[in-house]
GROMACS .gro file of C-alpha atoms in nm:
model
  372
    1MET     CA    1   0.205  11.384  10.496
    2ARG     CA    2   0.045  11.021  10.508
    3ILE     CA    3   0.341  10.755  10.440
    4VAL     CA    4   0.267  10.387  10.353
    5LEU     CA    5   0.543  10.161  10.478
    6ALA     CA    6   0.488   9.863  10.273
    7PRO     CA    7   0.830   9.639  10.280
    8ASP     CA    8   0.874   9.285  10.219
    9GLY     CA    9   1.150   9.103  10.450
   10PHE     CA   10   1.489   9.159  10.405
   11GLY     CA   11   1.640   8.814  10.324
   12GLY     CA   12   1.727   8.607  10.627
   13THR     CA   13   1.778   8.982  10.839
   14LEU     CA   14   1.478   9.120  10.887
   15SER     CA   15   1.106   9.010  10.846
   16PRO     CA   16   0.843   9.201  10.677
   17VAL     CA   17   0.696   9.333  11.016
   18ALA     CA   18   1.064   9.404  11.127
   19ALA     CA   19   1.141   9.593  10.855
   20ALA     CA   20   0.801   9.822  10.869
   21ARG     CA   21   0.894   9.915  11.233
   22ALA     CA   22   1.234   9.970  11.092
   23LEU     CA   23   1.139  10.202  10.858
   24ALA     CA   24   0.890  10.375  11.075
   25ALA     CA   25   1.172  10.443  11.349
   26GLY     CA   26   1.410  10.618  11.110
   27TRP     CA   27   1.116  10.808  10.963
   28ALA     CA   28   0.965  10.934  11.226
   29THR     CA   29   1.312  11.051  11.356
   30ALA     CA   30   1.339  11.325  11.070
   31ALA     CA   31   0.951  11.403  11.008
   32PRO     CA   32   0.768  11.293  11.346
   33ARG     CA   33   0.440  11.494  11.221
   34ASP     CA   34   0.392  11.286  10.907
   35ASP     CA   35   0.128  10.971  10.963
   36LEU     CA   36   0.293  10.678  10.916
   37CYS     CA   37   0.066  10.373  10.815
   38LEU     CA   38   0.255  10.042  10.825
   39VAL     CA   39   0.151   9.797  10.587
   40PRO     CA   40   0.443   9.489  10.601
   41LEU     CA   41   0.400   9.241  10.294
   42SER     CA   42   0.494   8.926  10.189
   43ASP     CA   43   0.479   8.747   9.811
   44GLY     CA   44   0.445   8.440   9.958
   45GLY     CA   45   0.829   8.372  10.089
   46PRO     CA   46   0.915   8.430  10.428
   47GLY     CA   47   0.718   8.619  10.655
   48PHE     CA   48   0.366   8.501  10.477
   49VAL     CA   49   0.183   8.380  10.743
   50GLU     CA   50   0.321   8.654  11.008
   51VAL     CA   51   0.179   8.953  10.771
   52LEU     CA   52  -0.156   8.751  10.742
   53ALA     CA   53  -0.206   8.694  11.109
   54ALA     CA   54  -0.181   9.081  11.141
   55ALA     CA   55  -0.432   9.114  10.899
   56LEU     CA   56  -0.684   8.842  10.973
   57PRO     CA   57  -0.789   8.885  11.331
   58GLY     CA   58  -1.021   8.608  11.349
   59SER     CA   59  -0.745   8.347  11.216
   60ARG     CA   60  -0.582   8.074  11.433
   61GLU     CA   61  -0.235   8.007  11.419
   62LEU     CA   62  -0.124   7.626  11.435
   63ARG     CA   63   0.249   7.525  11.483
   64PRO     CA   64   0.305   7.145  11.363
   65THR     CA   65   0.622   6.966  11.375
   66VAL     CA   66   0.733   6.891  11.015
   67ASP     CA   67   1.060   6.801  10.837
   68ASP     CA   68   1.281   7.092  10.791
   69PRO     CA   69   1.505   7.085  10.409
   70LEU     CA   70   1.712   6.823  10.541
   71GLY     CA   71   1.470   6.620  10.734
   72ARG     CA   72   1.501   6.745  11.082
   73PRO     CA   73   1.170   6.832  11.308
   74VAL     CA   74   1.120   7.189  11.299
   75GLU     CA   75   0.782   7.380  11.402
   76ALA     CA   76   0.620   7.537  11.107
   77ALA     CA   77   0.357   7.811  11.136
   78MET     CA   78   0.040   7.811  10.926
   79LEU     CA   79  -0.286   7.994  10.954
   80LEU     CA   80  -0.643   7.883  10.973
   81ASP     CA   81  -0.890   8.157  10.864
   82MET     CA   82  -1.251   7.995  10.875
   83SER     CA   83  -1.179   7.710  10.600
   84THR     CA   84  -0.874   7.851  10.448
   85ALA     CA   85  -0.542   7.743  10.519
   86TRP     CA   86  -0.224   7.972  10.460
   87VAL     CA   87   0.052   7.756  10.460
   88GLU     CA   88   0.422   7.928  10.433
   89SER     CA   89   0.652   7.692  10.254
   90ALA     CA   90   0.982   7.836  10.356
   91ALA     CA   91   0.869   7.767  10.728
   92ALA     CA   92   0.930   7.400  10.635
   93CYS     CA   93   1.185   7.429  10.352
   94GLY     CA   94   1.304   7.761  10.376
   95LEU     CA   95   1.688   7.864  10.322
   96HIS     CA   96   1.673   8.050  10.636
   97LEU     CA   97   1.665   7.712  10.818
   98LEU     CA   98   2.004   7.610  10.698
   99SER     CA   99   2.326   7.723  10.787
  100SER     CA  100   2.576   7.856  10.505
  101ALA     CA  101   2.763   7.495  10.521
  102GLU     CA  102   2.433   7.319  10.484
  103ARG     CA  103   2.299   7.496  10.183
  104ASP     CA  104   2.283   7.203   9.905
  105PRO     CA  105   1.955   7.168   9.702
  106ARG     CA  106   2.100   6.831   9.565
  107ARG     CA  107   2.000   6.714   9.899
  108THR     CA  108   1.719   6.945  10.030
  109THR     CA  109   1.347   6.842  10.041
  110THR     CA  110   0.992   6.996   9.992
  111TYR     CA  111   0.861   6.674  10.238
  112GLY     CA  112   0.782   6.921  10.527
  113VAL     CA  113   0.568   7.119  10.301
  114GLY     CA  114   0.381   6.826  10.196
  115GLN     CA  115   0.353   6.768  10.580
  116LEU     CA  116   0.190   7.107  10.629
  117VAL     CA  117  -0.072   7.032  10.355
  118ARG     CA  118  -0.167   6.722  10.532
  119ALA     CA  119  -0.200   6.923  10.863
  120ALA     CA  120  -0.419   7.156  10.678
  121LEU     CA  121  -0.652   6.864  10.536
  122ASP     CA  122  -0.655   6.730  10.853
  123GLU     CA  123  -0.797   7.103  11.010
  124GLY     CA  124  -1.091   7.056  10.745
  125ALA     CA  125  -0.962   7.345  10.520
  126THR     CA  126  -1.162   7.328  10.197
  127ARG     CA  127  -0.921   7.616  10.050
  128ILE     CA  128  -0.526   7.543  10.078
  129VAL     CA  129  -0.314   7.855   9.991
  130VAL     CA  130   0.057   7.773   9.956
  131GLY     CA  131   0.294   8.024   9.979
  132LEU     CA  132   0.594   7.985   9.758
  133GLY     CA  133   0.925   8.183   9.832
  134GLY     CA  134   1.254   8.171   9.999
  135SER     CA  135   1.316   7.787   9.970
  136ALA     CA  136   1.629   7.594  10.033
  137THR     CA  137   1.517   7.327   9.757
  138ASP     CA  138   1.558   7.237   9.420
  139ASP     CA  139   1.334   6.923   9.404
  140GLY     CA  140   1.061   7.009   9.191
  141GLY     CA  141   0.829   6.934   9.487
  142ALA     CA  142   0.890   6.561   9.498
  143GLY     CA  143   0.918   6.579   9.864
  144LEU     CA  144   0.580   6.738   9.887
  145LEU     CA  145   0.425   6.485   9.669
  146ALA     CA  146   0.591   6.228   9.889
  147ALA     CA  147   0.445   6.354  10.185
  148LEU     CA  148   0.089   6.337   9.999
  149GLY     CA  149   0.103   5.984   9.906
  150MET     CA  150   0.284   5.990   9.573
  151THR     CA  151   0.662   5.884   9.566
  152ALA     CA  152   0.908   5.869   9.292
  153VAL     CA  153   1.118   5.543   9.275
  154ASP     CA  154   1.403   5.425   9.089
  155ARG     CA  155   1.410   5.115   8.831
  156ALA     CA  156   1.434   4.867   9.126
  157GLY     CA  157   1.110   4.986   9.295
  158GLU     CA  158   1.323   5.171   9.577
  159GLN     CA  159   1.219   5.519   9.694
  160LEU     CA  160   1.459   5.780   9.602
  161PRO     CA  161   1.644   6.011   9.862
  162ALA     CA  162   1.572   6.314   9.936
  163GLY     CA  163   1.652   6.617   9.705
  164GLY     CA  164   1.687   6.727   9.394
  165ALA     CA  165   1.980   6.529   9.266
  166ALA     CA  166   1.832   6.177   9.326
  167LEU     CA  167   1.541   6.276   9.058
  168ALA     CA  168   1.784   6.199   8.781
  169ARG     CA  169   1.742   5.819   8.880
  170ALA     CA  170   1.351   5.827   8.895
  171ASP     CA  171   1.178   5.578   8.679
  172ARG     CA  172   0.810   5.626   8.775
  173LEU     CA  173   0.584   5.752   9.040
  174GLU     CA  174   0.403   5.520   9.270
  175GLY     CA  175   0.084   5.581   9.474
  176THR     CA  176  -0.169   5.850   9.438
  177PRO     CA  177  -0.231   6.186   9.629
  178ASP     CA  178  -0.434   6.231   9.902
  179PRO     CA  179  -0.784   6.171   9.796
  180ARG     CA  180  -0.908   6.471  10.020
  181LEU     CA  181  -0.719   6.689   9.781
  182ALA     CA  182  -1.009   6.638   9.547
  183ASP     CA  183  -1.242   6.864   9.719
  184VAL     CA  184  -1.033   7.114   9.818
  185GLU     CA  185  -0.947   7.442   9.616
  186LEU     CA  186  -0.571   7.464   9.616
  187LEU     CA  187  -0.380   7.771   9.515
  188ALA     CA  188  -0.004   7.833   9.458
  189ALA     CA  189   0.090   8.185   9.594
  190THR     CA  190   0.418   8.235   9.369
  191ASP     CA  191   0.648   8.510   9.413
  192VAL     CA  192   0.816   8.494   9.067
  193GLU     CA  193   0.686   8.410   8.746
  194ALA     CA  194   0.983   8.155   8.614
  195PRO     CA  195   0.894   7.823   8.455
  196LEU     CA  196   1.065   7.504   8.574
  197LEU     CA  197   1.317   7.458   8.330
  198GLY     CA  198   1.576   7.662   8.094
  199PRO     CA  199   1.751   7.985   8.152
  200THR     CA  200   1.485   8.148   8.341
  201GLY     CA  201   1.373   7.811   8.534
  202ALA     CA  202   1.401   7.702   8.897
  203THR     CA  203   1.769   7.587   8.868
  204ALA     CA  204   1.926   7.854   8.657
  205VAL     CA  205   1.804   8.126   8.836
  206PHE     CA  206   1.778   8.029   9.189
  207ALA     CA  207   1.996   7.711   9.262
  208PRO     CA  208   2.306   7.912   9.278
  209GLN     CA  209   2.126   8.119   9.558
  210LYS     CA  210   2.095   7.766   9.768
  211GLY     CA  211   2.456   7.671   9.743
  212ALA     CA  212   2.434   7.505   9.401
  213ARG     CA  213   2.775   7.529   9.224
  214PRO     CA  214   2.842   7.541   8.841
  215PRO     CA  215   2.866   7.131   8.789
  216ASP     CA  216   2.579   7.137   9.033
  217LEU     CA  217   2.333   7.347   8.806
  218ARG     CA  218   2.399   7.104   8.520
  219GLU     CA  219   2.327   6.799   8.724
  220LEU     CA  220   2.007   6.956   8.887
  221GLU     CA  221   1.859   7.086   8.544
  222ALA     CA  222   1.897   6.723   8.418
  223ALA     CA  223   1.717   6.614   8.698
  224LEU     CA  224   1.428   6.843   8.684
  225ARG     CA  225   1.391   6.761   8.315
  226ARG     CA  226   1.344   6.374   8.408
  227TRP     CA  227   1.119   6.479   8.684
  228ALA     CA  228   0.884   6.660   8.452
  229ASP     CA  229   0.879   6.370   8.214
  230LEU     CA  230   0.738   6.168   8.474
  231LEU     CA  231   0.513   6.392   8.682
  232GLU     CA  232   0.324   6.532   8.388
  233PRO     CA  233   0.211   6.222   8.250
  234ALA     CA  234   0.141   6.083   8.592
  235LEU     CA  235  -0.079   6.351   8.693
  236GLY     CA  236  -0.215   6.465   8.344
  237VAL     CA  237  -0.101   6.823   8.365
  238ARG     CA  238   0.168   6.941   8.149
  239VAL     CA  239   0.339   7.237   8.398
  240ARG     CA  240   0.688   7.248   8.277
  241ASP     CA  241   0.655   7.571   8.074
  242VAL     CA  242   0.350   7.705   8.317
  243PRO     CA  243   0.477   8.079   8.475
  244GLY     CA  244   0.531   7.995   8.842
  245ALA     CA  245   0.629   7.649   8.790
  246GLY     CA  246   0.962   7.726   8.890
  247ALA     CA  247   0.894   7.897   9.220
  248ALA     CA  248   1.060   7.764   9.510
  249GLY     CA  249   1.273   7.518   9.351
  250GLY     CA  250   0.989   7.373   9.140
  251LEU     CA  251   0.742   7.337   9.421
  252GLY     CA  252   0.518   7.540   9.195
  253ALA     CA  253   0.531   7.249   8.921
  254ALA     CA  254   0.406   6.998   9.174
  255LEU     CA  255   0.147   7.194   9.320
  256LEU     CA  256  -0.008   7.296   8.975
  257ALA     CA  257   0.028   6.906   8.844
  258LEU     CA  258  -0.219   6.880   9.152
  259GLY     CA  259  -0.450   7.089   9.018
  260ALA     CA  260  -0.339   7.419   9.195
  261ARG     CA  261  -0.442   7.777   9.064
  262ARG     CA  262  -0.160   7.983   9.047
  263GLU     CA  263  -0.186   8.363   9.209
  264PRO     CA  264   0.095   8.629   9.231
  265GLY     CA  265   0.159   8.604   9.617
  266ALA     CA  266   0.186   8.959   9.656
  267ALA     CA  267  -0.147   9.036   9.514
  268LEU     CA  268  -0.333   8.771   9.745
  269VAL     CA  269  -0.146   8.916  10.037
  270GLY     CA  270  -0.243   9.281   9.898
  271ASP     CA  271  -0.610   9.218   9.880
  272ALA     CA  272  -0.568   9.064  10.227
  273VAL     CA  273  -0.411   9.405  10.389
  274ARG     CA  274  -0.623   9.611  10.181
  275LEU     CA  275  -0.328   9.799  10.034
  276ALA     CA  276  -0.489   9.970   9.736
  277ASP     CA  277  -0.722  10.136   9.991
  278GLN     CA  278  -0.423  10.206  10.218
  279ILE     CA  279  -0.215  10.368   9.914
  280ALA     CA  280  -0.545  10.541   9.757
  281GLY     CA  281  -0.522  10.785  10.078
  282SER     CA  282  -0.162  10.835  10.086
  283ASP     CA  283   0.096  11.105   9.989
  284LEU     CA  284   0.381  10.845   9.927
  285VAL     CA  285   0.467  10.500   9.935
  286VAL     CA  286   0.786  10.339  10.031
  287THR     CA  287   0.867   9.968   9.986
  288GLY     CA  288   1.164   9.747  10.034
  289GLU     CA  289   1.349   9.433  10.047
  290GLY     CA  290   1.714   9.291  10.069
  291THR     CA  291   1.782   9.280   9.740
  292PHE     CA  292   1.621   9.504   9.494
  293ASP     CA  293   1.706   9.353   9.130
  294ALA     CA  294   1.583   9.262   8.797
  295THR     CA  295   1.364   8.951   8.970
  296SER     CA  296   1.199   9.247   9.202
  297LEU     CA  297   1.002   9.342   8.921
  298THR     CA  298   0.854   8.982   8.827
  299GLY     CA  299   0.563   8.951   9.074
  300LYS     CA  300   0.729   9.036   9.366
  301VAL     CA  301   0.616   9.250   9.656
  302VAL     CA  302   0.795   9.559   9.502
  303SER     CA  303   0.636   9.547   9.185
  304ALA     CA  304   0.275   9.513   9.323
  305VAL     CA  305   0.328   9.794   9.563
  306ALA     CA  306   0.474  10.005   9.260
  307ALA     CA  307   0.154   9.896   9.028
  308HIS     CA  308  -0.051  10.041   9.311
  309ALA     CA  309   0.092  10.354   9.376
  310ALA     CA  310   0.138  10.412   9.003
  311ALA     CA  311  -0.245  10.350   8.939
  312ALA     CA  312  -0.292  10.588   9.257
  313GLY     CA  313  -0.082  10.855   9.124
  314VAL     CA  314   0.118  10.840   9.452
  315PRO     CA  315   0.502  10.851   9.432
  316CYS     CA  316   0.695  10.522   9.529
  317LEU     CA  317   1.025  10.463   9.678
  318VAL     CA  318   1.257  10.158   9.757
  319LEU     CA  319   1.470  10.153  10.048
  320ALA     CA  320   1.655   9.809  10.006
  321GLY     CA  321   1.979   9.636  10.145
  322GLN     CA  322   2.125   9.643   9.797
  323VAL     CA  323   2.008   9.806   9.481
  324ARG     CA  324   2.116   9.694   9.148
  325LEU     CA  325   1.893   9.869   8.935
  326GLY     CA  326   1.986  10.210   8.748
  327PRO     CA  327   1.747  10.518   8.759
  328ARG     CA  328   1.615  10.438   8.407
  329GLU     CA  329   1.476  10.073   8.489
  330CYS     CA  330   1.328  10.239   8.809
  331ALA     CA  331   1.136  10.492   8.634
  332ALA     CA  332   0.987  10.237   8.369
  333ALA     CA  333   0.892  10.025   8.691
  334GLY     CA  334   0.713  10.351   8.826
  335ILE     CA  335   0.969  10.387   9.135
  336ALA     CA  336   1.034  10.730   9.198
  337GLY     CA  337   1.382  10.626   9.374
  338ALA     CA  338   1.574  10.386   9.505
  339TYR     CA  339   1.813  10.406   9.805
  340ALA     CA  340   2.052  10.085   9.933
  341VAL     CA  341   2.144  10.062  10.278
  342ALA     CA  342   2.502   9.904  10.148
  343ASP     CA  343   2.569  10.234   9.964
  344ARG     CA  344   2.539  10.392  10.285
  345VAL     CA  345   2.744  10.170  10.495
  346GLY     CA  346   2.884   9.879  10.330
  347LEU     CA  347   2.746   9.535  10.310
  348SER     CA  348   2.899   9.405  10.621
  349ALA     CA  349   2.787   9.699  10.828
  350ALA     CA  350   2.405   9.670  10.674
  351LEU     CA  351   2.415   9.262  10.773
  352ALA     CA  352   2.579   9.329  11.111
  353ASP     CA  353   2.266   9.616  11.210
  354PRO     CA  354   1.990   9.537  10.958
  355ALA     CA  355   1.723   9.713  11.188
  356GLY     CA  356   1.948  10.021  11.317
  357GLU     CA  357   2.072  10.078  10.924
  358LEU     CA  358   1.732  10.070  10.781
  359ALA     CA  359   1.624  10.305  11.020
  360ARG     CA  360   1.908  10.514  10.957
  361LEU     CA  361   1.854  10.510  10.601
  362ALA     CA  362   1.482  10.585  10.602
  363GLU     CA  363   1.555  10.919  10.839
  364GLN     CA  364   1.815  11.034  10.523
  365VAL     CA  365   1.544  10.958  10.298
  366ALA     CA  366   1.258  11.103  10.509
  367ARG     CA  367   1.478  11.439  10.518
  368GLU     CA  368   1.480  11.432  10.115
  369TRP     CA  369   1.121  11.376  10.085
  370SER     CA  370   0.899  11.471  10.355
  371ARG     CA  371   0.752  11.793  10.351
  372THR     CA  372   0.626  11.831  10.712
   0.00000   0.00000   0.00000
């Protein structure tokens, strides 16, 4: 059998490449004669640059030093492939850059992502693809805009402190975006279709994962609404209701306001690694991620892989850290089976040895599905 192993990363525990290797190690133990094709993927979140670097052998990786979500220096990888720059927002504002105690989207910033975009402009890029996902932020991209020359100020004309909460005091935007952006094709590679505001927006759905408490959610939602009221007239683009505007804590909104075109990150990466061609000649596809839930079916890697598998008439399995969807929901998404590491050994053990436990789950699933 030819098996395509095409996982996303597993939260902050395994990169997409590490997850694919773990799946391969486990599968090969149970079915050593199967032909395993490793195709690690990203939907724009963590692992975006790593996956593309492997798929674009002529590319050049740069590591400029930028601000992390709390303004500390961090080296953030970006990729240059001819005139295209691939920027991973999580490398600058990712949740994995903070300890649990530091997670607070009222204070975290996307400023470092703007610095990465500026670095891409300095390199002469004429096409900049910003991968969105895995952020620690809820600042609507205000930090990114500040790094690119457009700053939110209060009534006294003082620059606001970093973070989503401060936007409630925003009175206006001063300055103009870097003029070099006018000559650049800007793409926002989103991992979700969430709008900026409302019950399915950046704050309501994703801020709790970033450390926001229930009272913080009301504060942050009001601040983002104020931000949208200023951002849209300043740049002449209505973004609050656009799918993907809520990606990465509203970073999508700022990029769209700058004229970016939104593309599903999983589709962009899938095209780069020729995912459809790999799946077309296979007998089985295995994908996965940290938590397989309803959000997985809204533009993330798992849904993209399942769609390609269905188009090719190839069964698709999901191996995840946790599975929160039932058989009926999986079947409706074109997924033949979903298996959870946590169901096998418990969440604590899964987190203690993510690669080993994922490999052992893959071994178990291979005994059930492999015909060799």
